[in-house]
Amino acid sequence: MNYPIICISREYASGGREIGQQLAKNLNIPFYDRTIVEAAAMESGLSPEFIEKNEQKFRGSMLFNLSMGNHTVNPMGTTLTDQVFIAQREIILEIAKKGPCVIVGRCADYILRNHPNLFTVFIHADFESRKQRALEEYECDLFTIEKVIRTMDKQRSRHYHYYTDRTWGDREHYTMMLNSSQLGADLCVELLTKAIKAQAK
Amino acid sequence: MNYPIICISREYASGGREIGQQLAKNLNIPFYDRTIVEAAAMESGLSPEFIEKNEQKFRGSMLFNLSMGNHTVNPMGTTLTDQVFIAQREIILEIAKKGPCVIVGRCADYILRNHPNLFTVFIHADFESRKQRALEEYECDLFTIEKVIRTMDKQRSRHYHYYTDRTWGDREHYTMMLNSSQLGADLCVELLTKAIKAQAK
C-alpha cells in the first residue's frame, strides 16, 4: 500500500503518542518517537538524556541558553538547542526517505512539508481528561498538575513556533484534528486508519 | 439510534454545507441551514432576504449599524442584527429539543454548548481548492475571488466572536476538524458517519 508519512502533533497528556503507536501497528509501518532522540544523540554527540530534557524547553532567550549551559555557540552561531533541532531534522529527513511511517512530534510536519505524500494529524483533548491522564500515566502531582500541563503545551508551542514560524495547533497545517477525550483513543485510531487506507487505494 | 446534535462550522467554499447534508442523509436525521433563516424571519418579522444578507455582516460598529438601517434600536437596546441572532437562537434551541439533527453554521455549537449530546465539527480546506470551488459553485469573479474568500471568513469569524466570545475555528471547541480538500468530501462524510455511529452504539 502507498501509505503516506504520518506526522502527529499532540497536546500534552492527550494520548497522541499511544494513538500514533496503534496506528502504526494497524498499518504495519514503523513508529518513531523516542528513537529519533536516540538517533539524534548518536549524530550530535550529545547524550539522549540531555536531548530529551532540553529539546522543547527552548525559551528563545539568551538567559535561557546561558542557564542551560548553551553558551557554547559554535562557529555557525548555533546554540546547543539549535544543534539538537538540526540533528533531529537530519534524522527525520533520512527516516522519510525509507518509506511510510508514523512520526510523533519534533516539528516533523514542518520539516517534511514538501514531501509529496504527507498526512498531518493533531490530537487534542478536554483539559479535565488531560489532568486525569497526567495523574495516572505520568504520576504528576495533584497540586501542580494544571501548571504542568499548561507549561508543557507552552513549551511545545514555543518550540514549534521558533523553528517553523507557524502556529502550533493551527488547523491550516493539519489534515485531521481529533479530540481524543470526546472520541476515545480507539475511535481516533480507527478513524485515522480508515482515512489513510481510503487515500492509499 | 441515540445520535447527537451535530453542529458544523466551516470556512467559506470548503464544502462544509454539502458534507453536512450528506451526513444528515446517511444518518437519516434532519438537516438545517437556510431553513433556520426562514424560520427566524417568521419569528422576527424581518424578510428572509434581509436576514440572509445581513446575518454575518456585523462589523460591531455604530457606523455599520446605521448604514444597514440598524438605527432602529428597540427598548432593550438591541440592533436589528442582534434581533436576527436572538430569533435564530430561539429557533436553534427549539430544533434541538426535537432530537438529533445536523445544523450548519449560525453559532449553533455555542448556542447548544450545554446540550448533553453534542458533536461539533469544523470543515476547512486549502486556499487554492476553495478558490476553485468558489469559482465553480458560487460563480465568483476570478479577479476578486481571493478577496471574497478572505472577507467571507472574516465576517464569519467576527460574527462568531462577537456573539460567543470564542475564537472561530479554535480546536478547543470541536470534536473533529477535517481538511476537505486533502481528504475529499466523500471521505469526510464517511469519517463523520463512522464516528457518530460508533459513539451512538
XYZ file of C-alpha atoms in Angstrom, chain A residues 81-192:
112
model
C 19.305 23.667 21.367
C 19.690 24.523 17.695
C 22.134 21.660 17.284
C 19.597 19.264 18.781
C 16.978 20.509 16.319
C 19.366 20.239 13.373
C 20.365 16.686 14.337
C 16.723 15.604 14.707
C 15.850 17.289 11.396
C 18.508 15.246 9.598
C 17.224 12.020 11.172
C 13.623 12.838 10.180
C 14.637 13.555 6.570
C 16.505 10.229 6.480
C 13.575 8.329 8.018
C 11.145 9.809 5.465
C 13.329 8.546 2.603
C 12.872 4.971 3.819
C 9.109 4.966 3.263
C 5.774 5.266 5.097
C 5.916 5.667 8.883
C 4.357 7.467 11.839
C 6.391 10.256 13.460
C 5.202 11.879 16.667
C 6.147 15.490 17.436
C 9.555 17.043 16.740
C 8.205 19.514 14.117
C 8.170 16.638 11.610
C 5.079 18.053 9.829
C 7.064 21.213 9.116
C 10.375 19.513 8.340
C 8.604 17.272 5.783
C 6.214 19.951 4.481
C 7.378 19.478 0.902
C 7.091 15.674 0.976
C 4.680 14.589 -1.784
C 2.778 12.147 0.434
C 2.225 13.637 3.872
C -0.697 13.192 6.268
C -0.716 15.531 9.254
C -2.677 14.952 12.446
C -3.249 16.939 15.630
C -4.562 15.202 18.742
C -6.061 17.320 21.494
C -8.360 16.659 24.459
C -10.517 18.325 27.077
C -8.499 19.787 29.943
C -10.135 17.700 32.667
C -9.387 14.432 30.885
C -5.805 15.522 30.319
C -5.480 16.210 34.040
C -6.768 12.722 34.779
C -4.424 11.151 32.270
C -1.414 13.092 33.513
C -2.144 11.981 37.072
C -2.476 8.319 36.105
C 0.094 7.910 33.355
C 2.802 10.374 34.232
C 2.408 10.263 38.001
C 2.161 14.024 38.198
C 1.350 15.757 41.442
C -2.305 16.690 42.006
C -1.441 20.175 43.214
C 0.808 21.170 40.331
C -0.858 19.244 37.518
C -2.667 22.170 35.870
C 0.545 24.177 35.799
C 2.478 21.205 34.403
C 0.000 20.759 31.536
C -0.036 24.454 30.631
C 3.758 24.640 30.821
C 4.223 21.574 28.610
C 1.811 22.957 25.990
C 3.531 26.315 26.120
C 6.942 24.686 25.631
C 5.725 22.671 22.661
C 4.023 25.706 21.166
C 7.070 27.971 21.573
C 9.492 25.352 20.322
C 7.301 24.699 17.256
C 6.822 28.390 16.539
C 10.518 29.197 16.959
C 11.688 26.568 14.470
C 8.791 26.700 11.981
C 7.351 30.237 12.180
C 3.948 28.531 12.283
C 1.291 28.490 14.983
C 1.169 25.141 16.789
C -2.268 23.550 16.520
C -3.490 25.918 13.788
C -5.935 23.991 11.572
C -4.232 25.247 8.430
C -1.423 22.724 8.889
C -3.370 19.546 9.661
C -5.406 17.079 7.598
C -7.297 15.826 10.660
C -7.628 17.218 14.178
C -9.293 14.931 16.699
C -10.443 15.420 20.272
C -9.312 12.166 21.854
C -11.284 12.582 25.083
C -14.576 13.114 23.225
C -13.964 10.398 20.629
C -11.906 7.957 22.693
C -8.426 6.764 21.711
C -9.648 3.590 19.954
C -12.050 5.509 17.720
C -9.313 8.025 16.884
C -7.110 5.142 15.738
C -9.982 3.636 13.708
C -10.786 6.950 12.012
C -7.159 7.620 11.143
